[in-house]
Structures are given as structure tokens and as C-alpha cells.
């Protein structure tokens, strides 16, 4: 017997968020680590990440939030409720970016949370449960794998000491860099939430293509990240006969082609990417003796994702053996697909409609901090369109009216959950 999903009360509360104020905060944060031509670069735990953190915390304090920083550097700003003995309803996301990031990925979810708080402050509304706005360390995983590191540690999916010892792409460790930027906090890494809701840009083409304003996110697809190292023999590019080569660069290229082939054979929604590839010695006239590359495989179905992994790893071994190159593999991240709670999905869908916005359900292709909360509390996400479906790119853009719509849906959803 299934217990019936509680039907959400979709009565709209009067306040609406101030879209212009939210846009100003987004623009101010995007100035930190700004890139020429647009976008920003705030890789986790860099000096620019620190400056971004300092700014957001200053805003949190101005809004009267009680700020705590935990041992993995997650920042939580808490707003009192009428009954502070109750677990808070939490919203938030991340403010770290990939090296070629846009101004919205992550930042929107954090700053929309602050906008909700400011709107409630102005309207003189105190919710029954406390509210909290959080931003989590190293969601991107671009400098230190795995992604969603801070929320994973906080929600018990990753050991704190393992996370602190993680060495990044530049040879520095999470623990050392947290200390260096002054964000190794002393609060315990735990946050028991009554519910979690995250607003995020879609980062894909579905909403933009269909002209729909709000996505009620049904869950997150599974993610598998693997690092492959290939060791061959470097030699002279002019004198070494093709039949005598042990070329790590060639095998890396063949693996990239094989991954595309696997995704094509399995069909959508399977996706597969070789996003990082470095060769050594990386010179025009030397056969490469070393290659390091990454495999990113994703699917909404766990069994198919496992099949993609099986085929990808077999391709690595076969292609390396054929060239006489040795291959080693290391898992960087592995998350099973995560379903979100029907209660939250229905609330997002219902409030979007009640506010007069077009809405559809869809799964998330990207990983998000929300997925770390899903095993322990009702969790959901709100998507707004990414113009042309572009993200992890300095051209990432979302329209101000869609941002306002998403933040208003967030406000209503949080209010409803915080009264429950
Ligand atoms: C991280 O956000 C990812 O989906 O790659
Ligand atoms: Mn993100
Ligand atoms: Mn991202």
C-alpha cells in the first residue's frame, strides 16, 4: 500500500520578490572573478571564491541571518521561525564556478534564497519553522573531485577527513586551501533539514526550446566520473615507424571516439564526455608517452549507466592493449540517479501555475547540492530556462523575468513547507 502523497495547499501568500534587487546582487557577485567577454571564474577555494564568500556572508548578516561555517566550509545563514525548536526548511546552492563559468549556475539559488529572506523581512512575515539559506563548498568538482563535496560531507555521504585530504588539479589539498582562505569553520558538518528546495538554471535546452518558464525537477540523473591514465613510450615523431609506436595520445583520442559511440548505441538519455585531456610531453615532434583523461557518463537509469561504464572500461582496456600502452583507472565521483519528493515537485508545479507561469516536469542533467538532501528529507528543485541551453560557458544567460518567476515560485514553496 502506498500512503497517499499529501496534496499541497496552493494558496498564494501575498509577497512577491524584487527582481531588480536580485539582479543587482547577481551582477555584483559576478564581478568577482569576472572574465573578459562575460561570465566568471571562481574555482572552489581560490582567492576569488573567498572574495565571493565574503560578499555573500556580508549580505547574509545585513539581512539578519545567523551565519555558521562548518569544517568543510559550507556556510549556513539561519532565519528564526515562530518555533525554533523545529528543523529548518533549507534553500541554497553553490557560488563556486567552473573556470569558464557563467553568472547564474549556483549563484542564482543562493542569491534567490537571500531575496526570499529580504522579501519576508520587508513583509514582516515569520514562518513557523526557521528558514536557512546555505551555500556549499565545491559543488562543481572542477578543481577537486567529487562534485557536490560540501553538501555530500554535510549530509553524511562523504567522510570529512577524506574530503579534506582530496588533492586537486593543481596539487593542493582541500584542507590546506580551506585554511588558507580562512573558511575552515568549526561548526560540525551536519544540517538536519525539514525540507530542501533549490532554484537553479536548467543548463540544458528543454525549457528554452519549449518556451516554458518553470521546470518542476523530478530528480537528478546518475553521474559517473573516472580518470584514466595511459602510459606508453615517447619517441621521435619523424623516425619511429607507425608499427613500432606505443602512443598514449592516440589511445586517448580513440577512447574519446569510443565514448561517443557508446552513447550513440545506448541512445538518449545516455551522455558521455571526455572533458579533460592532457598529454606529456605535449610537443609537436614527440610521440606522447603519457595521457590523462576524464570520462563523464550520465544516465537517469542506473542499470543503463552501469552498462555504459562496463562498455567504456572495456574500450579503455582493449584500445590500450592494442597499442601496447598501459591503462589505469580511478573513480573520481559516482552518484546513482536521485528521485525528488512528489510533495515538493507538486508544490513547485502548483505554485508555478497559480502564479500564471507555464510549467513542466523534467529531470536534471547536471548534479546539484539538492540531491544530497534527498535521502533524508523531502527535496525538490525549480528550474528556469537557460537561453540556448548554454551553461558552463561565459555565454550562460537567463532572462530577468524568468529569474523573477523562479524566485517567486521558490518563495511560495518555502513558505508552504515552513508552515508544515
Ligand atoms: C556539476 O555540477 C556537474 O553536473 O557537473
Ligand atoms: Mn550548479
Ligand atoms: Mn555547474
Coordinates of C-alpha atoms and ligand atoms in Angstrom, one line a residue:
X1 CA 0.0 0.0 0.0
X2 CA 1.3 3.4 -0.9
X3 CA 0.5 6.2 1.5
X4 CA -1.2 9.0 -0.5
X5 CA 1.1 11.9 -1.3
X6 CA -0.2 14.9 0.7
X7 CA -1.8 17.4 -1.7
X8 CA -0.1 20.8 -1.3
X9 CA -2.1 23.8 -0.2
X10 CA -1.6 26.1 -3.2
X11 CA -3.0 29.3 -1.6
X12 CA -0.6 32.1 -2.7
X13 CA 0.9 34.3 0.0
X14 CA 0.9 38.0 -0.9
X15 CA 4.6 39.0 -1.1
X16 CA 6.5 38.9 -4.4
X17 CA 10.2 39.1 -4.7
X18 CA 12.0 42.2 -6.0
X19 CA 13.6 41.0 -9.3
X20 CA 15.7 44.1 -9.8
X21 CA 17.3 43.7 -6.4
X22 CA 18.0 40.1 -7.1
X23 CA 19.6 41.1 -10.5
X24 CA 21.8 43.6 -8.7
X25 CA 23.1 41.0 -6.3
X26 CA 23.8 38.6 -9.2
X27 CA 25.7 41.3 -11.1
X28 CA 27.7 42.3 -8.0
X29 CA 28.7 38.7 -7.3
X30 CA 29.6 38.1 -11.0
X31 CA 32.1 40.9 -10.8
X32 CA 34.3 38.8 -8.6
X33 CA 36.4 36.6 -10.8
X34 CA 34.8 38.3 -13.9
X35 CA 36.1 37.0 -17.3
X36 CA 36.7 39.1 -20.3
X37 CA 33.6 38.7 -22.6
X38 CA 31.3 37.8 -19.7
X39 CA 31.0 35.1 -17.1
X40 CA 33.2 34.4 -14.2
X41 CA 35.8 32.1 -12.8
X42 CA 35.7 31.2 -9.1
X43 CA 37.1 27.7 -8.8
X44 CA 36.5 26.3 -5.3
X45 CA 38.7 27.6 -2.5
X46 CA 40.6 30.1 -4.7
X47 CA 41.1 33.7 -3.6
X48 CA 38.1 34.7 -5.8
X49 CA 36.0 32.1 -4.1
X50 CA 37.0 33.7 -0.8
X51 CA 36.0 37.1 -2.1
X52 CA 32.6 35.8 -3.3
X53 CA 32.1 34.1 0.1
X54 CA 32.9 37.3 2.0
X55 CA 30.4 39.3 -0.1
X56 CA 27.5 36.8 0.3
X57 CA 28.2 36.5 4.1
X58 CA 28.1 40.3 4.4
X59 CA 24.7 40.2 2.7
X60 CA 23.5 37.4 5.0
X61 CA 24.5 39.4 8.1
X62 CA 22.8 42.6 6.7
X63 CA 19.6 40.6 6.4
X64 CA 19.8 39.5 10.0
X65 CA 20.7 35.8 9.3
X66 CA 22.8 33.9 11.9
X67 CA 25.8 32.7 10.0
X68 CA 27.7 29.4 10.7
X69 CA 30.6 27.9 8.8
X70 CA 31.3 24.2 9.2
X71 CA 34.5 22.3 8.9
X72 CA 34.2 21.7 5.2
X73 CA 33.5 25.4 4.7
X74 CA 29.7 25.2 4.0
X75 CA 28.0 28.4 5.0
X76 CA 24.5 28.4 6.5
X77 CA 22.5 31.6 7.3
X78 CA 19.6 30.9 9.5
X79 CA 16.4 33.0 10.0
X80 CA 14.4 32.3 13.1
X81 CA 10.9 30.9 12.9
X82 CA 8.0 31.1 15.4
X83 CA 9.2 27.7 16.7
X84 CA 13.0 27.5 16.7
X85 CA 12.9 24.0 18.1
X86 CA 11.8 22.7 14.7
X87 CA 14.2 21.7 11.9
X88 CA 14.6 24.5 9.3
X89 CA 13.4 24.5 5.7
X90 CA 16.6 25.0 3.8
X91 CA 17.3 26.5 0.4
X92 CA 20.6 27.3 -1.3
X93 CA 23.2 26.1 -3.8
X94 CA 26.8 27.0 -4.5
X95 CA 28.9 30.0 -5.5
X96 CA 32.0 28.2 -6.8
X97 CA 32.1 28.0 -10.6
X98 CA 34.0 26.1 -13.3
X99 CA 36.9 28.0 -14.8
X100 CA 34.7 29.3 -17.7
X101 CA 31.5 29.7 -15.7
X102 CA 28.5 32.0 -16.1
X103 CA 26.9 34.3 -13.5
X104 CA 23.9 32.1 -12.7
X105 CA 25.0 28.5 -12.2
X106 CA 24.7 28.1 -8.4
X107 CA 24.8 31.8 -7.6
X108 CA 21.1 32.2 -8.6
X109 CA 20.0 29.6 -6.0
X110 CA 21.9 31.3 -3.2
X111 CA 21.0 34.8 -4.0
X112 CA 17.3 34.0 -4.6
X113 CA 17.4 32.5 -1.1
X114 CA 18.6 35.9 0.2
X115 CA 16.0 37.6 -1.9
X116 CA 13.3 35.5 -0.3
X117 CA 14.6 36.4 3.1
X118 CA 14.6 40.1 2.3
X119 CA 11.1 39.9 0.9
X120 CA 9.9 38.2 4.1
X121 CA 11.7 40.7 6.3
X122 CA 10.0 43.6 4.5
X123 CA 6.6 41.9 4.7
X124 CA 7.1 41.3 8.4
X125 CA 6.5 37.5 7.9
X126 CA 7.8 35.0 10.4
X127 CA 7.4 31.4 9.3
X128 CA 6.5 28.6 11.7
X129 CA 9.7 26.7 11.0
X130 CA 13.1 28.5 10.7
X131 CA 14.4 29.1 7.2
X132 CA 18.1 28.7 6.2
X133 CA 20.0 29.8 3.1
X134 CA 23.1 27.8 2.5
X135 CA 26.0 27.7 0.1
X136 CA 28.0 24.6 -0.2
X137 CA 31.8 24.1 -0.8
X138 CA 33.0 22.8 -4.1
X139 CA 29.8 21.9 -5.8
X140 CA 31.4 22.0 -9.2
X141 CA 34.1 19.4 -8.7
X142 CA 36.2 21.2 -11.4
X143 CA 39.2 21.7 -9.1
X144 CA 38.6 19.0 -6.5
X145 CA 36.6 15.8 -7.3
X146 CA 34.0 14.7 -6.4
X147 CA 31.4 17.4 -7.2
X148 CA 28.8 18.3 -4.5
X149 CA 31.6 17.8 -2.0
X150 CA 30.4 20.1 0.8
X151 CA 26.8 19.0 0.7
X152 CA 27.9 15.4 0.5
X153 CA 30.0 15.7 3.6
X154 CA 27.3 17.7 5.4
X155 CA 24.6 15.1 4.6
X156 CA 26.8 12.1 5.5
X157 CA 27.6 10.8 2.0
X158 CA 31.3 11.6 2.1
X159 CA 33.7 11.3 5.0
X160 CA 35.1 14.7 6.2
X161 CA 38.7 13.6 6.5
X162 CA 38.6 12.0 3.0
X163 CA 37.2 15.3 1.6
X164 CA 39.8 17.4 3.4
X165 CA 42.7 15.2 2.1
X166 CA 41.5 15.4 -1.5
X167 CA 44.2 16.8 -3.8
X168 CA 43.0 19.0 -6.7
X169 CA 44.2 19.5 -10.3
X170 CA 46.9 21.9 -9.1
X171 CA 48.3 19.6 -6.4
X172 CA 46.8 21.5 -3.4
X173 CA 44.5 19.8 -0.9
X174 CA 41.0 20.9 0.1
X175 CA 42.0 21.1 3.8
X176 CA 45.0 23.4 3.1
X177 CA 43.1 25.6 0.8
X178 CA 40.2 25.9 3.2
X179 CA 42.6 27.1 5.9
X180 CA 44.5 29.4 3.5
X181 CA 41.3 31.3 2.5
X182 CA 40.0 31.4 6.1
X183 CA 37.0 29.1 5.6
X184 CA 37.9 26.1 7.7
X185 CA 35.0 26.7 10.1
X186 CA 34.4 25.0 13.4
X187 CA 30.7 24.0 13.2
X188 CA 30.0 20.3 12.8
X189 CA 29.2 19.2 9.3
X190 CA 25.6 18.4 9.8
X191 CA 22.4 20.1 8.9
X192 CA 19.1 18.4 9.6
X193 CA 16.5 19.9 7.3
X194 CA 12.8 19.6 7.4
X195 CA 12.8 20.0 3.6
X196 CA 15.2 21.3 0.9
X197 CA 14.4 23.3 -2.2
X198 CA 16.9 24.7 -4.7
X199 CA 16.4 27.1 -7.5
X200 CA 18.8 26.7 -10.4
X201 CA 19.1 27.4 -14.1
X202 CA 18.3 24.4 -16.3
X203 CA 21.7 24.4 -18.0
X204 CA 20.1 22.5 -20.9
X205 CA 17.8 23.3 -23.8
X206 CA 14.4 21.8 -22.8
X207 CA 12.6 24.8 -21.2
X208 CA 14.0 27.4 -23.6
X209 CA 13.2 25.3 -26.7
X210 CA 9.6 24.7 -25.5
X211 CA 9.1 28.3 -24.3
X212 CA 8.3 27.2 -20.7
X213 CA 9.2 29.3 -17.7
X214 CA 9.4 26.9 -14.8
X215 CA 10.7 23.3 -14.5
X216 CA 9.5 21.2 -11.7
X217 CA 12.5 18.9 -11.3
X218 CA 11.7 15.2 -10.9
X219 CA 15.2 14.1 -9.9
X220 CA 18.9 14.1 -11.0
X221 CA 20.5 11.6 -13.4
X222 CA 23.3 9.3 -12.2
X223 CA 26.8 10.6 -12.6
X224 CA 30.0 8.5 -13.1
X225 CA 33.4 10.3 -13.3
X226 CA 36.6 8.3 -14.0
X227 CA 40.2 9.4 -14.5
X228 CA 42.2 7.3 -17.0
X229 CA 46.0 7.4 -17.1
X230 CA 47.8 5.9 -20.1
X231 CA 51.5 5.2 -20.2
X232 CA 53.2 4.5 -23.5
X233 CA 56.7 5.3 -24.9
X234 CA 57.8 8.7 -26.2
X235 CA 59.9 8.7 -29.3
X236 CA 60.9 10.7 -32.3
X237 CA 57.8 11.6 -34.5
X238 CA 59.9 11.5 -37.7
X239 CA 61.9 8.3 -37.2
X240 CA 59.6 5.9 -35.4
X241 CA 57.7 3.7 -37.8
X242 CA 53.9 3.6 -37.2
X243 CA 54.1 -0.1 -36.4
X244 CA 56.6 0.4 -33.6
X245 CA 54.7 3.1 -31.7
X246 CA 53.2 2.9 -28.2
X247 CA 51.3 6.2 -28.5
X248 CA 49.3 7.3 -25.4
X249 CA 47.9 10.3 -27.3
X250 CA 46.4 8.0 -30.0
X251 CA 44.7 5.8 -27.4
X252 CA 43.3 8.8 -25.6
X253 CA 41.8 10.0 -28.9
X254 CA 40.4 6.5 -29.6
X255 CA 38.8 6.4 -26.1
X256 CA 37.1 9.7 -26.8
X257 CA 35.7 8.3 -30.1
X258 CA 34.6 5.1 -28.3
X259 CA 32.7 7.0 -25.7
X260 CA 30.7 8.9 -28.3
X261 CA 30.0 5.6 -30.0
X262 CA 28.8 4.0 -26.7
X263 CA 26.4 7.0 -26.0
X264 CA 25.1 6.7 -29.6
X265 CA 24.5 3.0 -29.3
X266 CA 22.7 3.2 -25.9
X267 CA 20.8 6.2 -27.1
X268 CA 19.3 9.1 -25.1
X269 CA 19.3 9.9 -22.3
X270 CA 22.8 8.4 -22.2
X271 CA 25.5 11.1 -22.5
X272 CA 29.3 10.7 -22.4
X273 CA 32.1 13.2 -22.4
X274 CA 35.9 13.3 -22.4
X275 CA 36.2 16.9 -21.0
X276 CA 39.8 16.9 -19.8
X277 CA 42.8 15.5 -21.7
X278 CA 46.5 16.3 -21.1
X279 CA 49.4 14.8 -23.0
X280 CA 53.0 14.6 -22.0
X281 CA 55.4 15.8 -23.1
X282 CA 52.8 17.6 -25.4
X283 CA 55.3 18.6 -28.1
X284 CA 54.8 18.6 -31.9
X285 CA 57.6 16.2 -32.7
X286 CA 57.4 13.7 -29.8
X287 CA 55.0 10.7 -29.6
X288 CA 53.2 11.1 -26.3
X289 CA 54.2 8.7 -23.5
X290 CA 51.5 9.8 -21.1
X291 CA 47.9 10.8 -21.3
X292 CA 45.5 11.7 -18.6
X293 CA 41.8 12.0 -19.5
X294 CA 38.4 12.0 -17.8
X295 CA 35.3 10.1 -18.6
X296 CA 31.9 11.7 -17.6
X297 CA 29.0 9.3 -18.1
X298 CA 25.4 10.1 -17.1
X299 CA 22.0 8.4 -17.3
X300 CA 18.7 8.7 -15.5
X301 CA 18.6 4.8 -15.4
X302 CA 21.1 3.1 -13.1
X303 CA 21.2 -0.2 -15.0
X304 CA 22.0 1.6 -18.3
X305 CA 24.6 3.8 -16.6
X306 CA 26.3 0.6 -15.3
X307 CA 26.2 -0.8 -18.9
X308 CA 27.8 2.4 -20.2
X309 CA 30.5 2.1 -17.6
X310 CA 31.1 -1.6 -18.5
X311 CA 31.5 -0.8 -22.2
X312 CA 33.6 2.3 -21.5
X313 CA 36.0 0.5 -19.3
X314 CA 36.3 -2.4 -21.7
X315 CA 37.1 0.0 -24.5
X316 CA 39.8 1.6 -22.4
X317 CA 41.4 -1.8 -21.8
X318 CA 41.1 -3.0 -25.4
X319 CA 42.3 0.2 -27.0
X320 CA 45.3 0.5 -24.7
X321 CA 46.3 -3.2 -25.1
X322 CA 46.2 -2.9 -28.9
X323 CA 48.7 -0.1 -28.8
X324 CA 50.9 -1.6 -26.1
X325 CA 50.0 1.1 -23.7
X326 CA 49.2 0.5 -20.0
X327 CA 45.9 1.9 -18.7
X328 CA 44.9 2.6 -15.1
X329 CA 41.5 3.9 -13.9
X330 CA 40.5 5.8 -10.8
X331 CA 36.9 6.7 -9.9
X332 CA 36.5 10.4 -9.2
X333 CA 32.8 10.5 -8.5
X334 CA 29.8 8.1 -8.6
X335 CA 26.3 9.1 -7.8
X336 CA 23.2 6.9 -8.5
X337 CA 20.2 8.7 -10.0
X338 CA 18.2 10.5 -7.3
X339 CA 14.4 10.9 -7.4
X340 CA 12.9 14.1 -5.7
X341 CA 9.8 14.1 -3.5
X342 CA 6.4 14.2 -5.1
X343 CA 5.2 16.5 -2.4
X344 CA 7.8 19.1 -3.4
X345 CA 7.5 18.5 -7.2
X346 CA 3.7 19.0 -6.9
X347 CA 4.1 22.2 -4.9
X348 CA 6.6 23.7 -7.4
X349 CA 4.3 22.7 -10.3
X350 CA 1.2 24.0 -8.5
X351 CA 2.7 27.4 -7.4
X352 CA 4.1 28.0 -10.9
X353 CA 0.7 27.5 -12.3
X354 CA -1.0 29.6 -9.6
X355 CA 1.4 32.4 -10.3
X356 CA 0.5 32.3 -14.0
X357 CA 3.6 30.6 -15.3
X358 CA 3.9 27.8 -17.8
X359 CA 5.5 24.7 -16.2
X360 CA 6.5 21.2 -17.0
X361 CA 8.2 18.3 -15.1
X362 CA 11.7 17.3 -16.2
X363 CA 14.8 15.5 -14.8
X364 CA 18.1 17.3 -14.2
X365 CA 21.1 16.5 -16.4
X366 CA 23.5 18.3 -14.0
X367 CA 24.4 17.3 -10.5
X368 CA 23.2 19.6 -7.7
X369 CA 23.6 20.0 -3.9
X370 CA 19.8 19.2 -3.5
X371 CA 20.4 15.6 -4.4
X372 CA 22.5 15.2 -1.3
X373 CA 19.4 16.1 0.8
X374 CA 17.0 13.8 -1.0
X375 CA 17.7 10.7 1.1
X376 CA 17.0 12.5 4.4
X377 CA 14.1 15.0 3.8
X378 CA 11.5 16.0 1.1
X379 CA 13.6 17.6 -1.6
X380 CA 13.0 19.3 -4.9
X381 CA 14.2 21.9 -7.3
X382 CA 12.9 24.7 -9.5
X383 CA 14.5 25.2 -13.0
X384 CA 14.3 28.3 -15.1
X385 CA 15.3 28.4 -18.8
X386 CA 18.9 28.8 -19.9
X387 CA 18.9 30.7 -23.2
X388 CA 20.0 28.4 -26.0
X389 CA 20.6 25.7 -23.3
X390 CA 24.1 27.0 -22.6
X391 CA 25.9 26.7 -19.3
X392 CA 29.5 26.1 -18.1
X393 CA 30.2 28.8 -20.6
X394 CA 30.7 32.5 -20.3
X395 CA 27.7 33.0 -22.6
X396 CA 25.4 31.4 -20.0
X397 CA 22.3 33.7 -19.8
X398 CA 18.8 33.6 -18.1
X399 CA 16.2 36.3 -18.6
X400 CA 15.4 38.6 -15.7
X401 CA 11.7 37.8 -16.0
X402 CA 12.4 34.1 -15.7
X403 CA 14.7 34.7 -12.7
X404 CA 11.9 36.7 -11.0
X405 CA 9.4 33.9 -11.8
X406 CA 11.7 31.2 -10.4
X407 CA 12.4 33.2 -7.2
X408 CA 8.6 33.8 -6.7
X409 CA 7.9 30.1 -7.0
X410 CA 10.8 29.5 -4.5
X411 CA 9.2 31.9 -2.1
X412 CA 5.8 30.3 -2.2
X413 CA 7.2 26.8 -1.9
X414 CA 9.4 27.7 1.0
X415 CA 6.5 29.4 2.8
X416 CA 4.3 26.4 2.4
X417 CA 6.9 24.0 3.6
X418 CA 7.9 26.2 6.5
X419 CA 4.3 26.3 7.8
X420 CA 4.0 22.4 7.6
Ligands
LIG1 C1 28.3 19.6 -11.6 O1 27.6 20.5 -11.2 C2 28.0 18.8 -12.8 O2 26.9 18.4 -13.0 O3 29.0 18.5 -13.5
LIG2 MN1 25.2 24.4 -10.3
LIG3 MN1 28.0 23.9 -12.7

